[in-house]
Coordinates of C-alpha atoms and ligand atoms in Angstrom, one line a residue:
X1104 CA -97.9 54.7 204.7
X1105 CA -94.9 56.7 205.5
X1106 CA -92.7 54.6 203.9
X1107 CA -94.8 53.7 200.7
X1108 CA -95.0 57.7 200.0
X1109 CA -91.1 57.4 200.3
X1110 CA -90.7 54.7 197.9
X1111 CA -92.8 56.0 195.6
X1112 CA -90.8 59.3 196.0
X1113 CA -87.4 57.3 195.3
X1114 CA -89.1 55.9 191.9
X1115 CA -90.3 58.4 190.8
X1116 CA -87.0 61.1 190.9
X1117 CA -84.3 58.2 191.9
X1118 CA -83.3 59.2 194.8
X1119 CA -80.7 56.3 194.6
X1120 CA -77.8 57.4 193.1
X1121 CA -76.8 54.6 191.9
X1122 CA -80.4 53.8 189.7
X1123 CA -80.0 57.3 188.6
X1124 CA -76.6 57.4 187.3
X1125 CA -77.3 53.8 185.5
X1126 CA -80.4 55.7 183.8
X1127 CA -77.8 58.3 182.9
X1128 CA -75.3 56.0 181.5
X1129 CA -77.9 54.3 179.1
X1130 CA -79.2 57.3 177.4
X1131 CA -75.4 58.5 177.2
X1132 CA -74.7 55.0 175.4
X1133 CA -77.4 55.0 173.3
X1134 CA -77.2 58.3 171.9
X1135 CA -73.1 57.6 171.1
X1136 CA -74.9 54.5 169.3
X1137 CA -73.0 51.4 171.5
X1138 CA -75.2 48.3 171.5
X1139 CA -77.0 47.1 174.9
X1140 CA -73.9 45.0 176.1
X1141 CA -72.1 48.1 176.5
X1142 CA -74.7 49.1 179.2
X1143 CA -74.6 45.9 180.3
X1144 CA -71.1 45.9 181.3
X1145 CA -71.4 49.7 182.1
X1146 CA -74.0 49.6 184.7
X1147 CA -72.2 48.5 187.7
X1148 CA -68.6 47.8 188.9
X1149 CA -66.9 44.8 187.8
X1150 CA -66.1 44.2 191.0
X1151 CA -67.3 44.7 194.2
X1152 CA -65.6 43.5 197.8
X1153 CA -67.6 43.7 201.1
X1154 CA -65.0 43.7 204.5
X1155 CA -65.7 43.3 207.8
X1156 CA -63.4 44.8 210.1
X1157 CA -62.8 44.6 213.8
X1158 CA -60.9 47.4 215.7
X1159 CA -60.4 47.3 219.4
X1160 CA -61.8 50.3 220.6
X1161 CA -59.7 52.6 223.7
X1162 CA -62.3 51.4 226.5
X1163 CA -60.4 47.8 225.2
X1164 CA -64.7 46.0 223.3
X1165 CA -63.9 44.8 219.9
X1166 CA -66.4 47.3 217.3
X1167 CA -66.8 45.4 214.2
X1168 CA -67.1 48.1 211.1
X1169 CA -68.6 47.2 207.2
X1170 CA -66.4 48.7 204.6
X1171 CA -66.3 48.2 200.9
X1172 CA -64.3 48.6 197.3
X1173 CA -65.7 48.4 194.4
X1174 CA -63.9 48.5 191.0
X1175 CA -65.6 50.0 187.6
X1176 CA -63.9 49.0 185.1
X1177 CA -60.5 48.8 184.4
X1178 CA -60.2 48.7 180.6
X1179 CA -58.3 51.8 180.5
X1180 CA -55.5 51.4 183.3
X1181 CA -56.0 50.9 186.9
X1182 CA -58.9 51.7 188.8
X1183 CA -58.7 54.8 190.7
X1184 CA -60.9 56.6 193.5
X1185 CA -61.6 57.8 197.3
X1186 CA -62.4 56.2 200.5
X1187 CA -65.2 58.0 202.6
X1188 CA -66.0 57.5 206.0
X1189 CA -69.5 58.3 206.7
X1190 CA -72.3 57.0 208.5
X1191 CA -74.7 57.0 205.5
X1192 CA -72.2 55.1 202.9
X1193 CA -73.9 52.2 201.6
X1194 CA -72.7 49.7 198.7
X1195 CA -74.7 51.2 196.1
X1196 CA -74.0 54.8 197.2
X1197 CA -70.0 53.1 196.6
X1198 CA -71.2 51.8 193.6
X1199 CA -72.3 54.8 192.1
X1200 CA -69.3 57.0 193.1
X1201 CA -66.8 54.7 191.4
X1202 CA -69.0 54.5 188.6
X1203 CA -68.7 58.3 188.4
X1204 CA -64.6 58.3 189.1
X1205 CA -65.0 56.2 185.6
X1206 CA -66.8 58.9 183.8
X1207 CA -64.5 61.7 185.7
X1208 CA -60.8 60.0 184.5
X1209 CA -62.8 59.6 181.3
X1210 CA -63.7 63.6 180.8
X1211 CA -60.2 64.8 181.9
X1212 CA -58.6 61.9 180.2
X1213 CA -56.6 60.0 182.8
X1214 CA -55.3 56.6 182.2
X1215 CA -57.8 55.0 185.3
X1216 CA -60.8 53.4 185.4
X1217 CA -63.0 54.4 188.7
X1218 CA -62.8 52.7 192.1
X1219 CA -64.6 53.4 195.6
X1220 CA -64.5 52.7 199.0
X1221 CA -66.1 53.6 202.5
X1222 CA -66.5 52.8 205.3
X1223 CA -70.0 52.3 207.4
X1224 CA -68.4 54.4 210.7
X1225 CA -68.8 58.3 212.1
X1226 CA -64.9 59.4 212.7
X1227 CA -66.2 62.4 214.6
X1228 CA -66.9 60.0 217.2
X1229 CA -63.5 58.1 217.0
X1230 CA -60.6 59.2 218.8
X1231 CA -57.6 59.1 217.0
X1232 CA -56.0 55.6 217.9
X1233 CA -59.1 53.7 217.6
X1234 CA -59.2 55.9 213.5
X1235 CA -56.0 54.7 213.1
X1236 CA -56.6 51.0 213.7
X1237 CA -60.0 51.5 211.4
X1238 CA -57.5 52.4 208.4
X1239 CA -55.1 50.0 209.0
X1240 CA -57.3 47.1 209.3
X1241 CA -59.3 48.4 206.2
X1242 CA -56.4 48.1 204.2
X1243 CA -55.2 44.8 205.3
X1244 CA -58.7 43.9 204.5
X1245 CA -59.0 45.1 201.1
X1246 CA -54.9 44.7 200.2
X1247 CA -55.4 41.7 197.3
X1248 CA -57.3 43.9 195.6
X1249 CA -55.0 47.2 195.6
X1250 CA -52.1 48.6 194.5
X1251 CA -50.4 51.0 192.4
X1252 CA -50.8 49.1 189.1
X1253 CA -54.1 47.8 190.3
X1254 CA -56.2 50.3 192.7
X1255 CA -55.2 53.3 193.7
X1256 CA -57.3 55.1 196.5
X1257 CA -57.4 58.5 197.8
X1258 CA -59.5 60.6 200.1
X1259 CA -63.5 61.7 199.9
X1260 CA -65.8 62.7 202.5
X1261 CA -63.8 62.5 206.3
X1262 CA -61.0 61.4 205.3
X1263 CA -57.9 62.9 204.8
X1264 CA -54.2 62.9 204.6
X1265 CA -53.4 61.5 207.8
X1266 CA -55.4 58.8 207.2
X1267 CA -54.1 58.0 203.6
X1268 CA -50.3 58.0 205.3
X1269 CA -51.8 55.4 207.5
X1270 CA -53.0 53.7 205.0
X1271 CA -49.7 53.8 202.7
X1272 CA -47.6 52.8 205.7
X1273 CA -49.9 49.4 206.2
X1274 CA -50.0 48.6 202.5
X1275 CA -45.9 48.7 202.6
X1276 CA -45.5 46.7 205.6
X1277 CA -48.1 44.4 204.0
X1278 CA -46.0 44.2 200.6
X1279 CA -42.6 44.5 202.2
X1280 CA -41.7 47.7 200.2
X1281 CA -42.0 51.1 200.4
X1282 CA -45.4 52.1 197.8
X1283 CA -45.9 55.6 197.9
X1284 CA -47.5 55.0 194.8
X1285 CA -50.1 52.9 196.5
X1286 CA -52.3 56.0 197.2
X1287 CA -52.9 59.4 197.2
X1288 CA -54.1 62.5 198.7
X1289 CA -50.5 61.9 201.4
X1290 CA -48.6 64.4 202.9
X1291 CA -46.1 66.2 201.2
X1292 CA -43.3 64.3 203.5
X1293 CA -44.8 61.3 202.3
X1294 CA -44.8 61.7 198.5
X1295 CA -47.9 63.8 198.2
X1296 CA -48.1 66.7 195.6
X1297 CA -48.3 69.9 195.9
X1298 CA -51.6 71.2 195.1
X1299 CA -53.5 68.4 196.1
X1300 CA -55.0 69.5 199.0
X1301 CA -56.6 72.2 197.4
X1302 CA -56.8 70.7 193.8
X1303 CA -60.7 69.9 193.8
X1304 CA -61.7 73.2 194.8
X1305 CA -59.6 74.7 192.1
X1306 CA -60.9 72.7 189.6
X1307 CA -64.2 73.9 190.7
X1308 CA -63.3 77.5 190.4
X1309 CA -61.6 77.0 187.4
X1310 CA -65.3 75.5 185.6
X1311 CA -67.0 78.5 187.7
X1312 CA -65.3 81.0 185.5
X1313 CA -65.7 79.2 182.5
X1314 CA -69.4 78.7 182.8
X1315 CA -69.5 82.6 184.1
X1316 CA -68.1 83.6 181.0
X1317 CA -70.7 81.9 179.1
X1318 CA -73.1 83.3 181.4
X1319 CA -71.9 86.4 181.0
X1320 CA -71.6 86.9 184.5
X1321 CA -68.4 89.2 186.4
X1322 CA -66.7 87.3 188.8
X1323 CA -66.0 90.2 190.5
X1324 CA -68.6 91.0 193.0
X1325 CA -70.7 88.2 191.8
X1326 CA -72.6 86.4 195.0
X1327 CA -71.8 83.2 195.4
X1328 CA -73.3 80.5 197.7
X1329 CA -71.6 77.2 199.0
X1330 CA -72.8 73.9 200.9
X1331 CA -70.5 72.6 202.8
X1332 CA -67.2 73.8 204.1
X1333 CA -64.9 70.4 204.1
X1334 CA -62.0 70.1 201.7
X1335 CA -64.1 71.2 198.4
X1336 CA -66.3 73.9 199.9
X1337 CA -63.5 75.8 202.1
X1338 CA -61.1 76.0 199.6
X1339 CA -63.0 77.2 197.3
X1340 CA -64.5 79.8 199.1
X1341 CA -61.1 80.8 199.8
X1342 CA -60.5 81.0 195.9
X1343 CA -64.2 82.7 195.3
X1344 CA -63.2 85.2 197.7
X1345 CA -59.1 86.0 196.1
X1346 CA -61.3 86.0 192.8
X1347 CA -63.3 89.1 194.1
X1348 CA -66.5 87.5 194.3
X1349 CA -68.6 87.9 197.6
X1350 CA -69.6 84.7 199.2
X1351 CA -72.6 85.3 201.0
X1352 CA -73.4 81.5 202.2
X1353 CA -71.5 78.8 203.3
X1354 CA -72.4 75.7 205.2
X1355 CA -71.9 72.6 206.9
X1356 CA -73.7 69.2 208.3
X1357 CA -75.1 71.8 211.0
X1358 CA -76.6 74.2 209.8
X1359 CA -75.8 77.2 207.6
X1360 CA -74.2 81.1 207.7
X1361 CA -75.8 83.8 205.6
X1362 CA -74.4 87.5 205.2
X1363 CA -75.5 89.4 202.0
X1364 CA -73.3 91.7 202.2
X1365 CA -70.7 89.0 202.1
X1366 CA -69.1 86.3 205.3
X1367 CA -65.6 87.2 207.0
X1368 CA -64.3 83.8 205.0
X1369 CA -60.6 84.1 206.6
X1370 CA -61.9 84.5 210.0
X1371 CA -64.7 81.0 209.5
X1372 CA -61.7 79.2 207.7
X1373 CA -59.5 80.2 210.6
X1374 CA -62.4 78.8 213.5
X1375 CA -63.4 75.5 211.2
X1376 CA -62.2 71.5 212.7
X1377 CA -61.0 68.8 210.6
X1378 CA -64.3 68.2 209.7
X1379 CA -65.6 71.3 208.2
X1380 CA -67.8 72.4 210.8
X1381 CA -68.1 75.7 211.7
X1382 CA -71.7 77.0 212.5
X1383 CA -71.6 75.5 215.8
X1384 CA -69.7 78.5 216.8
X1385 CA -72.7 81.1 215.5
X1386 CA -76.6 81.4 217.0
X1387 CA -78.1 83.2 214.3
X1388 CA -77.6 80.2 212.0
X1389 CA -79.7 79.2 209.2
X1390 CA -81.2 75.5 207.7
X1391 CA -79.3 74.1 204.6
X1392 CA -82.5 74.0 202.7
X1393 CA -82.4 77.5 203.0
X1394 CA -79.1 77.8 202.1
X1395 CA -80.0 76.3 198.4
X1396 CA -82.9 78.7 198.2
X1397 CA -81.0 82.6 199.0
X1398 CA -80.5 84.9 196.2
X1399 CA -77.2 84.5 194.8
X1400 CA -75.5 84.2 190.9
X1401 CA -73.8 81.3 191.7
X1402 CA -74.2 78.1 193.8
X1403 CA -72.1 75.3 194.7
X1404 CA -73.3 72.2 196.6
X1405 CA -69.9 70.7 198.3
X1406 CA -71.1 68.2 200.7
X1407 CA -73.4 65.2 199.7
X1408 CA -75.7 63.9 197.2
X1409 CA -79.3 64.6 196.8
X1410 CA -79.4 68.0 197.7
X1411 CA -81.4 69.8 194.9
X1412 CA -84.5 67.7 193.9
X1413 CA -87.8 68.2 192.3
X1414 CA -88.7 69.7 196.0
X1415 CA -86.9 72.4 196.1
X1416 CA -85.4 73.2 192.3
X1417 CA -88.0 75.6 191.6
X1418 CA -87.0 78.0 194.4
X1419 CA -84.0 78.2 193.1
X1420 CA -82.2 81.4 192.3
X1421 CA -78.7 81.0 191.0
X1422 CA -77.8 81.2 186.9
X1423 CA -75.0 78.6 187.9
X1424 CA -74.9 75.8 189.7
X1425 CA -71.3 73.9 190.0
X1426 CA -71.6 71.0 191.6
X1427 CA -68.0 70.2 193.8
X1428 CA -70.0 67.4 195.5
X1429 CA -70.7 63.9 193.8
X1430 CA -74.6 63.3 193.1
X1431 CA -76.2 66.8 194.7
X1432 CA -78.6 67.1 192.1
X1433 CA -81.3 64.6 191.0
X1434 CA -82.1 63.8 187.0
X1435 CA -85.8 65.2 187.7
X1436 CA -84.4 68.9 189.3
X1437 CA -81.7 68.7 186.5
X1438 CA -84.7 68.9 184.1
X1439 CA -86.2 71.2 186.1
X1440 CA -83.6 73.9 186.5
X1441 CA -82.1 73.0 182.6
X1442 CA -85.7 74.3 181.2
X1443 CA -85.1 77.5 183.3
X1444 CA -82.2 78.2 181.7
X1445 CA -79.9 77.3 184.8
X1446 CA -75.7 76.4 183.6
X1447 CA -75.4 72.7 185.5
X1448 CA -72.2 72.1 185.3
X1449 CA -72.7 68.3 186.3
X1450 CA -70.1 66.8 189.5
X1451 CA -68.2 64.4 186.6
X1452 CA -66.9 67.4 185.3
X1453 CA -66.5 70.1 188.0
X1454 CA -64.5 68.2 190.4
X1455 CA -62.3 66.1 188.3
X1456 CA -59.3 68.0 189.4
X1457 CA -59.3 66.1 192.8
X1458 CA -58.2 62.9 190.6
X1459 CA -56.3 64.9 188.0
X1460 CA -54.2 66.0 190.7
X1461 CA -54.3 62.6 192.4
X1462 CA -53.1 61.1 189.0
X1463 CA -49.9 63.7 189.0
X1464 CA -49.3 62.7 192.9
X1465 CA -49.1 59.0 191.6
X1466 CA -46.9 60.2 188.4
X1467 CA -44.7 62.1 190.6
X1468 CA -44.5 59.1 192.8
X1469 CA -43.5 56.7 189.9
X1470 CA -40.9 58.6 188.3
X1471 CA -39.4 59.6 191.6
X1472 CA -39.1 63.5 190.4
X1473 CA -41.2 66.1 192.1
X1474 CA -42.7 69.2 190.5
X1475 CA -43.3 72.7 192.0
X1476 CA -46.9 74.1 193.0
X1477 CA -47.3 76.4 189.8
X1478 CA -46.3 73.2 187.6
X1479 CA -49.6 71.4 189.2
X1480 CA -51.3 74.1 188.6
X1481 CA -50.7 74.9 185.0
X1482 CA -51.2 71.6 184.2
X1483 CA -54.2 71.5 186.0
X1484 CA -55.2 74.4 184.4
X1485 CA -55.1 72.8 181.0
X1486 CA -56.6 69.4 181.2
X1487 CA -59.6 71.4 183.0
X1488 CA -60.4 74.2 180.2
X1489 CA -60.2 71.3 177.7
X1490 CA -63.0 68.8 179.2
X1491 CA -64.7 72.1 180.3
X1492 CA -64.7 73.0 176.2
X1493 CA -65.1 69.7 175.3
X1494 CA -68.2 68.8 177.2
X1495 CA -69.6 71.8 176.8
X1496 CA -69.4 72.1 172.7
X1497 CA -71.1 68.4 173.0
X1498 CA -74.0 69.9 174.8
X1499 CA -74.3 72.5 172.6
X1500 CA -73.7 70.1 169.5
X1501 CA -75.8 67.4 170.7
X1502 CA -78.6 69.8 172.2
X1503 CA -78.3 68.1 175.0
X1504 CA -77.6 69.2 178.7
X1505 CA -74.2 69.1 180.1
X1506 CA -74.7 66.5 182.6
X1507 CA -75.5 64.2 179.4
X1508 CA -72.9 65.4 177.3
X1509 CA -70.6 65.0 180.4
X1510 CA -71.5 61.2 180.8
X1511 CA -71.5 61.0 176.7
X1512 CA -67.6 62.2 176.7
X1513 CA -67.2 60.4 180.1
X1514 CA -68.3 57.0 178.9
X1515 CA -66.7 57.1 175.4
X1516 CA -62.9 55.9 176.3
X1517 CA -64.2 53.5 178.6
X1518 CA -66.6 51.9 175.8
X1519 CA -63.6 52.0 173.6
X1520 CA -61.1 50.1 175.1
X1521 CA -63.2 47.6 176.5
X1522 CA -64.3 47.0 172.4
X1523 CA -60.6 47.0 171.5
X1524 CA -60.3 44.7 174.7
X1525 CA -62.8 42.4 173.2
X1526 CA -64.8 42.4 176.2
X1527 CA -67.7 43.6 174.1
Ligands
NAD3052 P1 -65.2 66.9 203.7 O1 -65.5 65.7 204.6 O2 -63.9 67.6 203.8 O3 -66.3 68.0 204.0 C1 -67.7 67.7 203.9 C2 -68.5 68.9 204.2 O4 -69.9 68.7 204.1 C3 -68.3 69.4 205.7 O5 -68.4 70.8 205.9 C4 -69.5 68.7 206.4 O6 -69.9 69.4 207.6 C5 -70.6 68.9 205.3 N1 -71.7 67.9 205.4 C6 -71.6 66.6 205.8 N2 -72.9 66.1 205.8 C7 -73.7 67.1 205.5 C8 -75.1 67.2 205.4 N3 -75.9 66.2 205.6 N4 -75.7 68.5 205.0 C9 -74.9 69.5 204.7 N5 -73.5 69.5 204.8 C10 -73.0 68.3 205.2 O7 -65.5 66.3 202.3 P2 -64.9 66.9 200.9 O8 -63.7 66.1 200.5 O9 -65.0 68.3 200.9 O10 -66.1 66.3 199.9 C11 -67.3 67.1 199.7 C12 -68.0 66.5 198.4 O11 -67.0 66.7 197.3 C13 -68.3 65.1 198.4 O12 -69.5 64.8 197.6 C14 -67.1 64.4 197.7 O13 -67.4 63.2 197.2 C15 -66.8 65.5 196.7 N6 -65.5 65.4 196.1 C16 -64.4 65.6 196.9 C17 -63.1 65.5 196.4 C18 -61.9 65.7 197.2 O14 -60.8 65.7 196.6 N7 -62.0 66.0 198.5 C19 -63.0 65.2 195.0 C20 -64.1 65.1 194.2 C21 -65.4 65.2 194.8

């Protein structure tokens, strides 16, 4: 019974991402006019590698793990995107996200195509050794497939730069040569970019102004409300905070903090692991459903899909919702919150400067000539006001909400080449 009520749940607001985003991507294609063969090759990656990898554990058993890669389409350029780490990863969930790294590179106009990866494990159980052998092993698993003209990946969801240094440091010793260029998201030591840590987040702030300015909201005091407090979420609390707004909930896989008179965000940055957890530390803690539901101006899921659904979208309260996190919202509460006059500003968009940044890392790493923090950041700066413009006259042009006219833009260059490529 139970699980009948749940199916019938999943059809009836596609609770699976990747079902949702295909729905997405055929409405987007026919109203840009491209005939069904587009969808066709749209709907899922071209290609799609399952990897099974064994790691000797410290207590010296043998733990075999499930990864995956999957490739969009790389009509365009290379295919570019993150590897997460997370129990809950699943091939369509990896699926879906490079499907969206497609429509992101497409939006702020980066020569890639999207790309995925994850990994079926929990790192906060791993020690550090036994996370180390996971990334290497993944990459020698997954290494015919990559490289820097082929595949380039990056962090997501627990992983970070360590890990991608790992990672880089296999795939040379596997190719024989030194390929910075093989990934992104490094340390700076390693070839990383300044910025690129916090690049994401300021993406994120920067569409938060722009759709506040629409809104004709003031930053400045303006209460804003964040899930999740990993790489997205606690930078940009940090950067909500500088911008004089007053963040008054943040939260993380635990449970959630609330203060309306605003949180002490230096001091919870200051206390937070490598895995953005922080509430552990507090009693008076509240549930992230509640999180999505206090009174604020502005909210920002930053942690994992399928957060705002048909459930809870009419308790509601923020005029913005900027979504740092891939998939938080579902098509149904999308419709939901769009007829109450809430300003989506759909996850394609607002955190494309993780990969805009990644792409400068892996230009930086080509031409062998580094640039300086506020060069990243006026370029970022640029290439983020125009898709925010550009997707945003298209909703208004097209009367059509910005997730749409996000996918629409997103899809176009993709479509495009693989015409010109005579693929279609
Ligand atoms: P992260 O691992 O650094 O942080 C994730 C945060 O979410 C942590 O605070 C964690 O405690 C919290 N979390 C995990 N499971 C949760 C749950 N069930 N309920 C509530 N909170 C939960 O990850 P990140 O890099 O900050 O990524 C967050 C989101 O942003 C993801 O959807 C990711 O795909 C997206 N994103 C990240 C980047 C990037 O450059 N890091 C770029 C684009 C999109």
């Amino acid at each position: 019974m139970g699980d009948k009520t749940e199916e019938s749940k999943q059809e009836m607001e596609n609770l699976n991402v990747l079902a949702s985003t295909q729905s997405i991507i055929q409405d987007a294609l026919s109203k840009l006019g491209y005939p069904e063969q587009v969808y066709e090759l749209m709907k899922e990656p071209m290609r799609m590698l399952t990897v099974r990898i064994p790691v000797r554990m410290d207590d010296g058993s043998v733990k075999i793990f499930t990864g995956y890669r999957a490739q969009h389409n790389d009509s365009v350029g290379p295919t570019k995107g993150g590897i997460r780490f997370h129990p809950e990863v699943s091939e369509d969930e990896v699926k879906a996200l490079s499907i969206w790294m497609s429509l992101k590179s497409g939006i702020v106009d980066l020569p890639y195509g999207g790309g995925k990866g994850g990994i079926i494990c929990d790192p906060r159980e791993m020690s550090f050794r036994e996370l180390e052998r996971l990334s290497r092993g993944y990459v020698r698993a997954i290494s015919q497939i990559v490289g820097p003209t082929k595949d380039i990946p990056a962090p997501d969801v627990f992983t970070n730069s360590q890990i991608m240094a790992w990672m880089m440091d296999e795939y040379s010793r596997i190719r024989e040569f030194d390929s910075s260029g093989f990934i992104t998201g490094k340390p700076l030591v390693l070839g990383g970019s300044h910025g690129r840590e916090s690049a994401t987040a300021k993406g994120v702030t920067i569409c938060i102004r722009e759709a506040a300015k629409k809104k004709e909201i003031d930053l400045t005091g303006a209460k804003v409300v964040i899930q999740g407090f990993g790489n997205a979420g606690s930078f940009l609390a940090k950067f909500m905070h500088d911008a004089g707004a007053t963040v008054v909930g943040i939260s993380d896989a635990y449970g959630a903090l609330h203060d309306p008179e605003g949180l002490d965000i230096d001091y919870l940055l200051d206390r937070r692991d490598s895995f953005g957890t922080v509430t552990k530390l507090f009693k008076n803690t509240i549930t992230n459903e509640e999180l999505l539901e206090l009174e604020c101006d502005i909210l920002v899921p930053a942690a994992i899909e399928n957060q705002i659904t048909s459930e809870n979208a009419d308790r509601i309260k923020a005029e913005i919702i900027v979504e740092a996190a891939n998939g938080p919202t579902t098509i149904e509460a999308t419709r939901i919150l769009s007829d109450k006059g809430v300003l989506i500003v759909p996850d394609v968009l607002a955190s494309a400067g993780g990969v805009t940044v990644s792409y400068f890392e892996w230009v930086q790493n080509n031409q062998g000539y580094y640039w300086t923090e506020e060069e990243v950041e006026a370029k970022l700066e640029n290439i983020m006001v125009k898709a925010f413009d550009n997707v945003y006259k298209a909703s208004k042009i097209r009367q059509v909400n910005m997730r749409l006219s996000a996918y629409m833009v997103g899809v176009r260059k993709l479509a495009e080449a693989s015409r010109f490529r005579g693929w279609v």
